[in-house]
Amino acid sequence: MATKKLFIKTYGCQMNVYDSARMADVLAPLGYGPTDDPAEADMVLLNTCHIREKAAEKVFSELGRLRRIRAAREARGEGRTVLGVAGCVAQAEGAEILARAPFVDLVLGPQAYHRLPEMVARLARAGEAQLDTDFPADPKFDHLPAPGVRGPAAFLSVQEGCDKFCTFCVVPYTRGAEYSRPVTDILAEARALVAAGTVEITLLGQTVNAYHGEGPDGSPWGLGRLIRALAEIDGLDRIRYTTSHPRDVDDDLIAAHAEVPALMPFLHLPVQAGSDRILKAMNRGHDAAAYRRIVERLRAARPDLALSSDFIVGFPGETEADFADTLALVDEIGFIQAYSFKYSVRPGTPAAGLPGQVAEDVKAERLARLQALLNAQQVAFNRACVGLEMDVLLDRTGKKPGQLVGRSPFMQPVHVSAPAEMLGTVRRVVIDAGQPNSLAGRLVACPGGAPQGPQRVPA
Ligand code: SAH
Ligand code: SF4
Ligand code: F3S
């Protein structure tokens, strides 16, 4: 029984979403249950992101706001809220956080979540702020409890950290070295999720397809093999993985896309830029031609595969000609969805010291041009879905009465009129409308039999 209330605010990537849920799992035995209202919380945790300057700066303004909320609660005689900062800003700026916001009680990096109960106990005993940003030799996964109930679609971290050191990126510093969880642990966590009602699992890792966890036979397994083993779990209808790196797309993973029906035909494969000169300066370890070849092979394996990507504009030294190469690559490959960012200088990363930093207004102008192209591709894809039948995982209630919202195989939100009992199930839907950011459709009376894959979307 929860006797205390926990509020967690999550910034950043899916791994932080997963980690927030894991922190809640760790704190549950201490009597903490979830609340949506920080004003009534006994503990507030900010799970932070350091990837771009804006993301990191948000934390301090939020801390100021929470400090006031905490003071008001204390004045009402409702007790003192424990205020904690977790995640990548905590890892990167641990001591600075305590210096700049000395009213914070807990600062803990992503590898220390299993030690939360200890930190809470020490805080209660000593009454002074606790900091833990060590990278323990012993992986945290060995000490985390079984996951709680997650709902129809859940994340599962299989790999963490990064050894790639792209010159713009803080992740190798905030998440540490690459680590792959053993296959047996992952299968056990997946089975527990499915037993609790999950039907779709997204495997997570900073470079998830660099996965090389120990198999039950002691040999290292790649991601393709792991996906095949997960696909055997009864009741697990859908498998996804993110974020993958072009360098780690191997033959077996490509084959898995052809052979495993549960593996969804949608892949987030960040390319960052289309210019070989910039890709080299970014230390991405591949050129534009290699990216094109990988996409070609993936599409040969799974013809309906749709792609998403990440882009950075205005990396140091990027000329108009370099940027034109990015536009050309986007034009040629065709993405159904994408994230694009202005390059943000991150202290301590190699690119921060490079000559040729690009002016803000140039970055903004290039970003606008890139986003116009990416948006047009997204809208065109959504329109092309009209008239098709797809399997949709109805995973939440809609705003309108009698409406459920789900995810298509391609991660598009799909609005459907459907009874509440269908929540958490995969249904056949015919698409009636394609909006810029979502689809609308109708349930198809299912003639029975196994669900089919989506029909091919015309290019
Ligand atoms: N591991 C993933 C990316 C993780 S970070 C990969 O290798 O692709 C998510 C995205 O944030 C990156 O793909 C990149 O597009 C963006 N990003 C990372 N550092 C950035 C920076 N300094 N400025 C702007 N965008 C950045
Ligand atoms: Fe960052 Fe590059 Fe590692 Fe991705 S592969 S997390 S962009 S260093
Ligand atoms: Fe941000 Fe850390 Fe994820 S920096 S993007 S929360 S790995």
Short mmCIF file of C-alpha atoms and ligand atoms in Angstrom, two decimals:
data_model
loop_
_atom_site.label_atom_id
_atom_site.label_comp_id
_atom_site.label_asym_id
_atom_site.label_seq_id
_atom_site.Cartn_x
_atom_site.Cartn_y
_atom_site.Cartn_z
CA MET A 1 0.00 0.00 0.00
CA ALA A 2 1.34 3.37 -0.99
CA THR A 3 1.62 5.68 1.98
CA LYS A 4 3.70 8.37 0.29
CA LYS A 5 3.36 10.18 -3.00
CA LEU A 6 5.95 10.30 -5.75
CA PHE A 7 5.98 12.77 -8.64
CA ILE A 8 8.48 12.19 -11.45
CA LYS A 9 8.94 14.61 -14.33
CA THR A 10 10.74 13.12 -17.29
CA TYR A 11 12.76 14.98 -19.92
CA GLY A 12 14.75 13.65 -22.86
CA CYS A 13 14.68 10.30 -24.60
CA GLN A 14 12.73 7.06 -24.22
CA MET A 15 15.42 5.66 -21.99
CA ASN A 16 14.59 8.33 -19.46
CA VAL A 17 10.92 7.29 -19.67
CA TYR A 18 12.00 3.72 -18.95
CA ASP A 19 14.30 4.84 -16.14
CA SER A 20 11.56 6.91 -14.51
CA ALA A 21 9.33 3.85 -14.37
CA ARG A 22 12.24 1.85 -12.91
CA MET A 23 12.84 4.48 -10.23
CA ALA A 24 9.16 4.22 -9.33
CA ASP A 25 9.60 0.41 -9.11
CA VAL A 26 12.58 0.87 -6.77
CA LEU A 27 10.70 3.30 -4.54
CA ALA A 28 7.45 1.30 -4.37
CA PRO A 29 8.68 -1.00 -1.55
CA LEU A 30 9.45 2.15 0.47
CA GLY A 31 5.76 3.07 0.29
CA TYR A 32 5.86 5.52 -2.62
CA GLY A 33 2.97 5.51 -5.11
CA PRO A 34 2.52 7.82 -8.11
CA THR A 35 0.85 11.25 -8.14
CA ASP A 36 0.36 13.76 -10.99
CA ASP A 37 0.58 16.73 -8.67
CA PRO A 38 3.96 17.92 -7.36
CA ALA A 39 2.17 20.06 -4.75
CA GLU A 40 1.06 16.96 -2.84
CA ALA A 41 4.18 14.85 -3.41
CA ASP A 42 6.43 13.57 -0.64
CA MET A 43 9.14 13.16 -3.23
CA VAL A 44 9.68 14.96 -6.53
CA LEU A 45 12.25 13.65 -9.00
CA LEU A 46 13.33 15.43 -12.16
CA ASN A 47 14.71 12.94 -14.65
CA THR A 48 16.79 15.25 -16.78
CA CYS A 49 18.36 15.47 -20.24
CA HIS A 50 21.69 17.07 -21.14
CA ILE A 51 21.62 16.57 -24.91
CA ARG A 52 21.18 20.24 -25.90
CA GLU A 53 21.74 23.44 -23.97
CA LYS A 54 18.03 24.28 -23.76
CA ALA A 55 17.16 20.90 -22.28
CA ALA A 56 19.79 21.27 -19.56
CA GLU A 57 18.87 24.87 -18.70
CA LYS A 58 15.20 23.97 -18.20
CA VAL A 59 16.16 22.00 -15.12
CA PHE A 60 17.21 25.02 -13.11
CA SER A 61 14.06 27.03 -13.80
CA GLU A 62 11.97 23.97 -12.92
CA LEU A 63 13.92 23.53 -9.68
CA GLY A 64 13.14 27.13 -8.71
CA ARG A 65 9.44 26.50 -9.29
CA LEU A 66 9.50 23.27 -7.29
CA ARG A 67 11.27 24.96 -4.43
CA ARG A 68 8.34 27.37 -4.10
CA ILE A 69 5.79 24.54 -4.35
CA ARG A 70 7.66 22.70 -1.62
CA ALA A 71 7.75 25.75 0.65
CA ALA A 72 3.97 26.22 0.25
CA ARG A 73 3.35 22.56 1.13
CA GLU A 74 5.59 22.81 4.17
CA ALA A 75 3.75 25.98 5.25
CA ARG A 76 0.45 24.05 5.00
CA GLY A 77 1.95 21.58 7.50
CA GLU A 78 1.91 18.71 5.01
CA GLY A 79 5.56 17.78 5.47
CA ARG A 80 8.76 18.40 3.62
CA THR A 81 9.04 17.20 0.03
CA VAL A 82 12.26 15.42 -0.92
CA LEU A 83 13.57 17.06 -4.09
CA GLY A 84 15.82 15.00 -6.36
CA VAL A 85 17.58 15.45 -9.69
CA ALA A 86 18.27 12.30 -11.68
CA GLY A 87 19.31 11.64 -15.26
CA CYS A 88 21.92 13.06 -17.56
CA VAL A 89 22.16 16.61 -16.16
CA ALA A 90 22.71 15.07 -12.73
CA GLN A 91 25.49 12.93 -14.17
CA ALA A 92 27.15 15.79 -16.07
CA GLU A 93 26.73 18.57 -13.51
CA GLY A 94 26.22 16.77 -10.20
CA ALA A 95 28.29 19.02 -7.96
CA GLU A 96 27.26 22.18 -9.84
CA ILE A 97 23.61 21.37 -9.19
CA LEU A 98 24.24 21.26 -5.47
CA ALA A 99 26.19 24.51 -5.68
CA ARG A 100 23.62 26.34 -7.83
CA ALA A 101 20.53 24.83 -6.16
CA PRO A 102 21.65 23.89 -2.63
CA PHE A 103 18.04 23.18 -1.62
CA VAL A 104 18.12 19.96 -3.70
CA ASP A 105 18.23 16.78 -1.55
CA LEU A 106 19.25 14.06 -3.99
CA VAL A 107 21.42 14.11 -7.09
CA LEU A 108 21.87 10.81 -8.85
CA GLY A 109 23.18 9.72 -12.22
CA PRO A 110 21.54 7.13 -14.51
CA GLN A 111 23.71 4.29 -13.17
CA ALA A 112 22.73 4.86 -9.52
CA TYR A 113 18.95 4.33 -9.54
CA HIS A 114 19.13 1.03 -7.68
CA ARG A 115 20.80 2.91 -4.81
CA LEU A 116 17.86 5.30 -4.35
CA PRO A 117 16.57 3.55 -1.18
CA GLU A 118 20.02 3.83 0.42
CA MET A 119 20.26 7.50 -0.54
CA VAL A 120 16.80 8.22 0.87
CA ALA A 121 17.72 6.48 4.12
CA ARG A 122 21.00 8.41 4.40
CA LEU A 123 19.19 11.69 3.69
CA ALA A 124 16.70 10.92 6.47
CA ARG A 125 19.51 10.00 8.89
CA ALA A 126 22.01 12.72 8.14
CA GLY A 127 19.68 15.44 6.88
CA GLU A 128 22.18 16.47 4.24
CA ALA A 129 22.07 16.31 0.45
CA GLN A 130 23.16 13.04 -1.17
CA LEU A 131 25.11 12.82 -4.43
CA ASP A 132 25.75 9.63 -6.41
CA THR A 133 27.18 9.93 -9.89
CA ASP A 134 29.54 6.93 -9.83
CA PHE A 135 29.62 4.40 -12.61
CA PRO A 136 29.44 1.20 -10.53
CA ALA A 137 31.32 -1.87 -11.76
CA ASP A 138 28.22 -3.87 -10.89
CA PRO A 139 25.39 -3.10 -13.34
CA LYS A 140 22.29 -1.55 -11.81
CA PHE A 141 20.09 -4.01 -13.70
CA ASP A 142 21.23 -6.78 -11.33
CA HIS A 143 19.69 -4.87 -8.43
CA LEU A 144 16.42 -3.55 -9.81
CA PRO A 145 13.14 -5.21 -8.80
CA ALA A 146 10.79 -6.79 -11.38
CA PRO A 147 8.95 -4.15 -13.41
CA GLY A 148 5.48 -3.03 -12.33
CA VAL A 149 2.49 -2.90 -14.68
CA ARG A 150 3.32 -0.80 -17.74
CA GLY A 151 0.31 -0.91 -20.06
CA PRO A 152 -0.11 -2.20 -23.62
CA ALA A 153 3.09 -0.65 -25.01
CA ALA A 154 6.22 -0.75 -22.89
CA PHE A 155 9.90 0.07 -23.11
CA LEU A 156 12.62 -2.36 -22.16
CA SER A 157 16.27 -1.25 -21.94
CA VAL A 158 18.59 -3.90 -23.36
CA GLN A 159 21.69 -1.82 -23.93
CA GLU A 160 22.93 1.34 -22.33
CA GLY A 161 25.80 3.74 -22.81
CA CYS A 162 27.77 4.53 -25.91
CA ASP A 163 31.35 4.01 -27.12
CA LYS A 164 30.94 5.89 -30.39
CA PHE A 165 31.87 9.40 -29.27
CA CYS A 166 30.25 11.46 -31.99
CA THR A 167 31.99 14.78 -31.62
CA PHE A 168 28.79 16.73 -30.80
CA CYS A 169 27.32 14.35 -28.24
CA VAL A 170 27.30 14.18 -24.43
CA VAL A 171 25.80 10.69 -24.14
CA PRO A 172 29.09 8.75 -23.84
CA TYR A 173 29.90 10.98 -20.85
CA THR A 174 26.47 10.95 -19.19
CA ARG A 175 25.58 7.28 -19.75
CA GLY A 176 29.05 5.79 -19.69
CA ALA A 177 30.48 2.87 -21.63
CA GLU A 178 28.35 0.49 -23.67
CA TYR A 179 26.76 -2.28 -21.66
CA SER A 180 24.48 -5.05 -22.92
CA ARG A 181 22.19 -6.89 -20.54
CA PRO A 182 22.26 -10.70 -20.60
CA VAL A 183 19.61 -12.34 -22.78
CA THR A 184 18.06 -14.30 -19.89
CA ASP A 185 17.36 -11.12 -17.90
CA ILE A 186 15.79 -9.42 -20.89
CA LEU A 187 13.56 -12.41 -21.67
CA ALA A 188 12.46 -12.57 -18.03
CA GLU A 189 11.59 -8.86 -17.99
CA ALA A 190 9.73 -9.19 -21.30
CA ARG A 191 7.73 -12.20 -20.02
CA ALA A 192 6.81 -10.28 -16.86
CA LEU A 193 5.61 -7.33 -18.95
CA VAL A 194 3.53 -9.56 -21.24
CA ALA A 195 2.04 -11.41 -18.25
CA ALA A 196 0.90 -7.99 -16.96
CA GLY A 197 -0.82 -7.08 -20.24
CA THR A 198 1.88 -5.59 -22.45
CA VAL A 199 1.55 -6.54 -26.12
CA GLU A 200 4.19 -4.27 -27.67
CA ILE A 201 7.77 -3.91 -26.47
CA THR A 202 10.26 -1.34 -27.69
CA LEU A 203 13.82 -2.42 -26.98
CA LEU A 204 15.91 0.52 -25.92
CA GLY A 205 19.56 1.41 -26.07
CA GLN A 206 21.59 4.50 -26.91
CA THR A 207 22.98 2.39 -29.74
CA VAL A 208 20.59 -0.50 -29.37
CA ASN A 209 21.81 -2.45 -32.37
CA ALA A 210 25.31 -2.56 -30.91
CA TYR A 211 23.67 -5.03 -28.50
CA HIS A 212 25.94 -8.00 -27.79
CA GLY A 213 24.57 -9.50 -24.58
CA GLU A 214 25.53 -12.85 -23.18
CA GLY A 215 23.23 -15.59 -24.43
CA PRO A 216 22.04 -18.52 -22.30
CA ASP A 217 24.79 -20.61 -23.93
CA GLY A 218 27.48 -18.11 -22.85
CA SER A 219 28.09 -16.79 -26.38
CA PRO A 220 27.33 -13.18 -27.28
CA TRP A 221 24.00 -12.62 -29.08
CA GLY A 222 23.32 -9.79 -31.48
CA LEU A 223 20.09 -7.80 -31.61
CA GLY A 224 18.64 -9.89 -34.46
CA ARG A 225 18.96 -13.07 -32.41
CA LEU A 226 17.48 -11.39 -29.35
CA ILE A 227 14.50 -10.21 -31.40
CA ARG A 228 13.88 -13.75 -32.70
CA ALA A 229 13.89 -15.08 -29.12
CA LEU A 230 11.50 -12.35 -27.95
CA ALA A 231 9.17 -13.09 -30.86
CA GLU A 232 8.64 -16.58 -29.38
CA ILE A 233 6.92 -15.11 -26.31
CA ASP A 234 3.24 -15.90 -26.49
CA GLY A 235 1.14 -12.73 -26.35
CA LEU A 236 3.91 -10.38 -27.49
CA ASP A 237 2.43 -9.06 -30.75
CA ARG A 238 4.85 -6.31 -31.61
CA ILE A 239 8.56 -5.61 -31.26
CA ARG A 240 10.40 -2.38 -32.01
CA TYR A 241 13.89 -1.12 -31.20
CA THR A 242 15.46 2.31 -30.88
CA THR A 243 17.85 4.09 -31.31
CA SER A 244 19.92 2.27 -33.84
CA HIS A 245 23.19 3.38 -35.40
CA PRO A 246 23.84 2.86 -39.11
CA ARG A 247 27.26 1.35 -38.35
CA ASP A 248 25.72 -1.50 -36.35
CA VAL A 249 23.07 -2.67 -38.81
CA ASP A 250 24.32 -6.23 -39.44
CA ASP A 251 23.16 -8.98 -41.79
CA ASP A 252 21.28 -10.86 -39.08
CA LEU A 253 19.32 -7.77 -38.05
CA ILE A 254 18.37 -7.13 -41.67
CA ALA A 255 17.30 -10.77 -41.98
CA ALA A 256 15.19 -10.42 -38.82
CA HIS A 257 13.28 -7.62 -40.54
CA ALA A 258 12.44 -10.05 -43.34
CA GLU A 259 11.64 -13.03 -41.15
CA VAL A 260 10.02 -11.85 -37.92
CA PRO A 261 6.43 -10.69 -38.50
CA ALA A 262 6.22 -9.16 -34.99
CA LEU A 263 9.11 -6.82 -35.81
CA MET A 264 7.33 -3.66 -36.94
CA PRO A 265 8.13 -2.17 -40.36
CA PHE A 266 9.30 1.14 -38.93
CA LEU A 267 12.86 2.07 -38.09
CA HIS A 268 14.39 5.14 -36.50
CA LEU A 269 17.84 5.30 -38.06
CA PRO A 270 19.57 8.63 -37.36
CA VAL A 271 21.83 9.95 -40.11
CA GLN A 272 22.45 13.50 -38.76
CA ALA A 273 23.73 14.92 -42.07
CA GLY A 274 24.11 14.14 -45.76
CA SER A 275 27.57 15.59 -46.35
CA ASP A 276 30.52 13.19 -46.11
CA ARG A 277 32.77 15.97 -44.87
CA ILE A 278 30.38 16.75 -42.00
CA LEU A 279 29.73 13.09 -41.20
CA LYS A 280 33.49 12.66 -40.88
CA ALA A 281 33.84 15.71 -38.63
CA MET A 282 30.99 14.32 -36.54
CA ASN A 283 32.87 11.00 -36.22
CA ARG A 284 29.81 9.08 -37.31
CA GLY A 285 31.95 6.34 -38.84
CA HIS A 286 30.08 6.07 -42.14
CA ASP A 287 29.45 8.19 -45.20
CA ALA A 288 26.22 9.08 -46.98
CA ALA A 289 26.65 6.29 -49.53
CA ALA A 290 26.90 3.70 -46.72
CA TYR A 291 23.65 5.01 -45.24
CA ARG A 292 21.92 4.76 -48.63
CA ARG A 293 23.17 1.17 -49.04
CA ILE A 294 21.92 0.14 -45.59
CA VAL A 295 18.49 1.58 -46.30
CA GLU A 296 18.41 -0.20 -49.65
CA ARG A 297 19.21 -3.54 -48.01
CA LEU A 298 16.64 -3.01 -45.26
CA ARG A 299 13.98 -2.16 -47.82
CA ALA A 300 14.91 -5.20 -49.87
CA ALA A 301 14.32 -7.31 -46.76
CA ARG A 302 11.09 -5.58 -45.76
CA PRO A 303 9.55 -3.67 -48.67
CA ASP A 304 7.03 -1.79 -46.52
CA LEU A 305 9.72 -0.56 -44.10
CA ALA A 306 9.28 3.14 -43.28
CA LEU A 307 12.10 5.25 -41.91
CA SER A 308 12.53 7.99 -39.39
CA SER A 309 15.73 9.89 -38.59
CA ASP A 310 17.54 12.57 -36.60
CA PHE A 311 19.30 15.55 -38.16
CA ILE A 312 21.63 18.24 -36.91
CA VAL A 313 21.96 21.44 -38.95
CA GLY A 314 24.73 23.99 -38.51
CA PHE A 315 27.42 21.64 -37.24
CA PRO A 316 30.73 23.56 -37.12
CA GLY A 317 32.06 24.06 -40.64
CA GLU A 318 28.76 23.22 -42.38
CA THR A 319 28.55 25.17 -45.64
CA GLU A 320 25.52 25.75 -47.80
CA ALA A 321 26.83 22.99 -50.10
CA ASP A 322 27.08 20.56 -47.15
CA PHE A 323 23.55 21.43 -46.12
CA ALA A 324 22.35 20.88 -49.69
CA ASP A 325 23.73 17.32 -49.39
CA THR A 326 21.48 16.79 -46.37
CA LEU A 327 18.44 18.00 -48.30
CA ALA A 328 19.38 15.77 -51.22
CA LEU A 329 19.68 12.72 -48.96
CA VAL A 330 16.29 13.42 -47.37
CA ASP A 331 14.76 13.92 -50.77
CA GLU A 332 16.14 10.64 -52.03
CA ILE A 333 15.49 8.39 -49.02
CA GLY A 334 12.09 9.72 -47.92
CA PHE A 335 11.35 9.76 -44.19
CA ILE A 336 7.88 9.41 -42.74
CA GLN A 337 8.84 11.22 -39.54
CA ALA A 338 11.97 12.91 -38.19
CA TYR A 339 13.57 15.00 -35.47
CA SER A 340 15.82 17.85 -36.51
CA PHE A 341 17.86 20.17 -34.36
CA LYS A 342 20.15 23.16 -34.56
CA TYR A 343 23.63 22.16 -33.46
CA SER A 344 24.02 23.00 -29.79
CA VAL A 345 27.49 23.49 -28.31
CA ARG A 346 28.03 21.02 -25.47
CA PRO A 347 30.89 21.81 -23.10
CA GLY A 348 33.51 19.08 -22.98
CA THR A 349 32.67 17.57 -26.39
CA PRO A 350 35.26 17.79 -29.22
CA ALA A 351 32.98 19.76 -31.58
CA ALA A 352 32.59 22.56 -29.04
CA GLY A 353 36.15 23.65 -29.81
CA LEU A 354 35.99 23.34 -33.60
CA PRO A 355 36.48 26.40 -35.79
CA GLY A 356 33.67 27.51 -38.11
CA GLN A 357 30.84 27.64 -35.58
CA VAL A 358 27.73 28.52 -37.61
CA ALA A 359 25.74 31.66 -36.79
CA GLU A 360 22.37 31.17 -35.04
CA ASP A 361 20.35 32.81 -37.82
CA VAL A 362 21.96 30.56 -40.43
CA LYS A 363 21.15 27.50 -38.32
CA ALA A 364 17.56 28.67 -37.89
CA GLU A 365 17.13 29.27 -41.60
CA ARG A 366 18.56 25.84 -42.53
CA LEU A 367 16.42 24.14 -39.90
CA ALA A 368 13.30 25.75 -41.33
CA ARG A 369 14.15 24.57 -44.84
CA LEU A 370 14.93 21.03 -43.66
CA GLN A 371 11.77 20.85 -41.57
CA ALA A 372 9.63 22.04 -44.48
CA LEU A 373 10.93 19.14 -46.56
CA LEU A 374 10.58 16.58 -43.75
CA ASN A 375 7.05 17.77 -42.95
CA ALA A 376 6.02 17.50 -46.58
CA GLN A 377 7.26 13.90 -46.60
CA GLN A 378 5.38 13.11 -43.40
CA VAL A 379 2.13 14.64 -44.69
CA ALA A 380 2.46 12.81 -48.01
CA PHE A 381 2.96 9.50 -46.22
CA ASN A 382 -0.02 10.02 -43.95
CA ARG A 383 -2.20 10.89 -46.95
CA ALA A 384 -0.97 7.81 -48.81
CA CYS A 385 -2.24 5.68 -45.93
CA VAL A 386 -5.89 6.59 -46.66
CA GLY A 387 -7.77 3.53 -47.87
CA LEU A 388 -5.28 1.04 -46.41
CA GLU A 389 -5.97 -1.51 -43.73
CA MET A 390 -3.56 -1.69 -40.82
CA ASP A 391 -3.20 -3.37 -37.47
CA VAL A 392 -3.52 -0.72 -34.77
CA LEU A 393 -2.61 -1.20 -31.12
CA LEU A 394 -5.34 0.71 -29.26
CA ASP A 395 -3.35 1.90 -26.28
CA ARG A 396 -5.17 4.95 -24.88
CA THR A 397 -8.55 6.64 -24.67
CA GLY A 398 -9.26 9.53 -27.02
CA LYS A 399 -10.56 13.02 -26.23
CA LYS A 400 -13.98 12.29 -27.73
CA PRO A 401 -16.39 9.89 -26.01
CA GLY A 402 -16.30 6.41 -27.55
CA GLN A 403 -12.91 7.07 -29.10
CA LEU A 404 -9.69 5.14 -28.65
CA VAL A 405 -6.29 6.13 -29.96
CA GLY A 406 -3.72 3.67 -31.10
CA ARG A 407 -0.46 3.27 -32.96
CA SER A 408 -0.14 2.07 -36.51
CA PRO A 409 2.76 -0.23 -37.41
CA PHE A 410 4.54 2.99 -38.47
CA MET A 411 3.96 4.72 -35.10
CA GLN A 412 1.33 7.09 -36.46
CA PRO A 413 -1.37 7.89 -33.88
CA VAL A 414 -4.69 6.51 -35.18
CA HIS A 415 -8.08 7.75 -33.90
CA VAL A 416 -10.79 5.11 -33.97
CA SER A 417 -14.37 4.82 -32.68
CA ALA A 418 -14.14 1.70 -30.55
CA PRO A 419 -15.54 0.31 -27.30
CA ALA A 420 -13.41 0.71 -24.18
CA GLU A 421 -13.05 -3.09 -23.89
CA MET A 422 -10.77 -2.99 -26.91
CA LEU A 423 -8.19 -0.93 -25.04
CA GLY A 424 -4.86 -2.74 -25.04
CA THR A 425 -5.58 -4.89 -28.09
CA VAL A 426 -4.41 -4.89 -31.70
CA ARG A 427 -7.28 -4.35 -34.15
CA ARG A 428 -7.65 -4.22 -37.91
CA VAL A 429 -8.51 -0.67 -38.98
CA VAL A 430 -9.18 0.89 -42.36
CA ILE A 431 -7.76 4.39 -42.64
CA ASP A 432 -10.21 7.13 -43.67
CA ALA A 433 -8.17 10.27 -43.14
CA GLY A 434 -4.52 11.25 -43.08
CA GLN A 435 -3.77 14.42 -41.10
CA PRO A 436 -0.28 15.93 -40.82
CA ASN A 437 0.35 14.29 -37.43
CA SER A 438 -2.19 11.50 -37.16
CA LEU A 439 -4.63 9.20 -38.94
CA ALA A 440 -8.31 8.42 -38.40
CA GLY A 441 -9.89 5.09 -39.22
CA ARG A 442 -12.70 2.58 -38.71
CA LEU A 443 -12.64 -0.89 -37.21
CA VAL A 444 -12.79 -3.63 -39.79
CA ALA A 445 -15.04 -6.54 -38.89
CA CYS A 446 -12.39 -9.19 -38.46
CA PRO A 447 -13.13 -12.38 -40.39
CA GLY A 448 -10.98 -14.24 -37.88
CA GLY A 449 -7.60 -15.80 -38.40
CA ALA A 450 -4.18 -14.33 -37.83
CA PRO A 451 -3.79 -10.58 -38.20
CA GLN A 452 -2.08 -9.60 -41.42
CA GLY A 453 0.65 -7.06 -41.89
CA PRO A 454 -0.12 -3.61 -43.24
CA GLN A 455 -0.64 -3.36 -46.96
CA ARG A 456 2.21 -1.75 -48.76
CA VAL A 457 2.03 2.01 -48.75
CA PRO A 458 2.53 3.40 -52.24
CA ALA A 459 5.77 5.39 -52.47
N1 SAH B 1 22.30 7.43 -30.11
C1 SAH B 1 21.58 8.13 -31.06
C2 SAH B 1 21.28 9.58 -30.70
C3 SAH B 1 21.03 9.97 -29.31
S1 SAH B 1 20.84 11.68 -29.03
C4 SAH B 1 22.35 8.11 -32.37
O1 SAH B 1 23.49 7.78 -32.43
O2 SAH B 1 21.80 8.49 -33.37
C5 SAH B 1 19.40 12.08 -29.96
C6 SAH B 1 19.64 13.08 -31.06
O3 SAH B 1 19.93 14.35 -30.51
C7 SAH B 1 20.80 12.78 -31.96
O4 SAH B 1 20.50 11.84 -32.95
C8 SAH B 1 21.12 14.12 -32.55
O5 SAH B 1 20.40 14.37 -33.71
C9 SAH B 1 20.67 15.09 -31.45
N2 SAH B 1 21.81 15.71 -30.78
C10 SAH B 1 22.75 15.12 -30.02
N3 SAH B 1 23.67 16.02 -29.60
C11 SAH B 1 23.31 17.21 -30.14
C12 SAH B 1 23.86 18.52 -30.11
N4 SAH B 1 24.99 18.79 -29.45
N5 SAH B 1 23.20 19.50 -30.76
C13 SAH B 1 22.06 19.25 -31.44
N6 SAH B 1 21.51 18.04 -31.51
C14 SAH B 1 22.11 17.03 -30.88
FE1 SF4 B 2 25.69 10.20 -29.13
FE2 SF4 B 2 26.83 9.26 -31.31
FE3 SF4 B 2 26.58 7.70 -29.18
FE4 SF4 B 2 24.44 8.38 -30.58
S1 SF4 B 2 26.17 7.13 -31.33
S2 SF4 B 2 24.64 8.39 -28.38
S3 SF4 B 2 24.92 10.45 -31.22
S4 SF4 B 2 27.84 9.53 -29.34
FE1 F3S B 3 19.04 13.20 -22.95
FE2 F3S B 3 20.46 11.50 -21.57
FE3 F3S B 3 18.61 10.62 -23.22
S1 F3S B 3 21.19 13.36 -22.47
S2 F3S B 3 18.61 12.17 -24.81
S3 F3S B 3 18.27 11.82 -21.42
S4 F3S B 3 20.57 9.68 -22.80
#
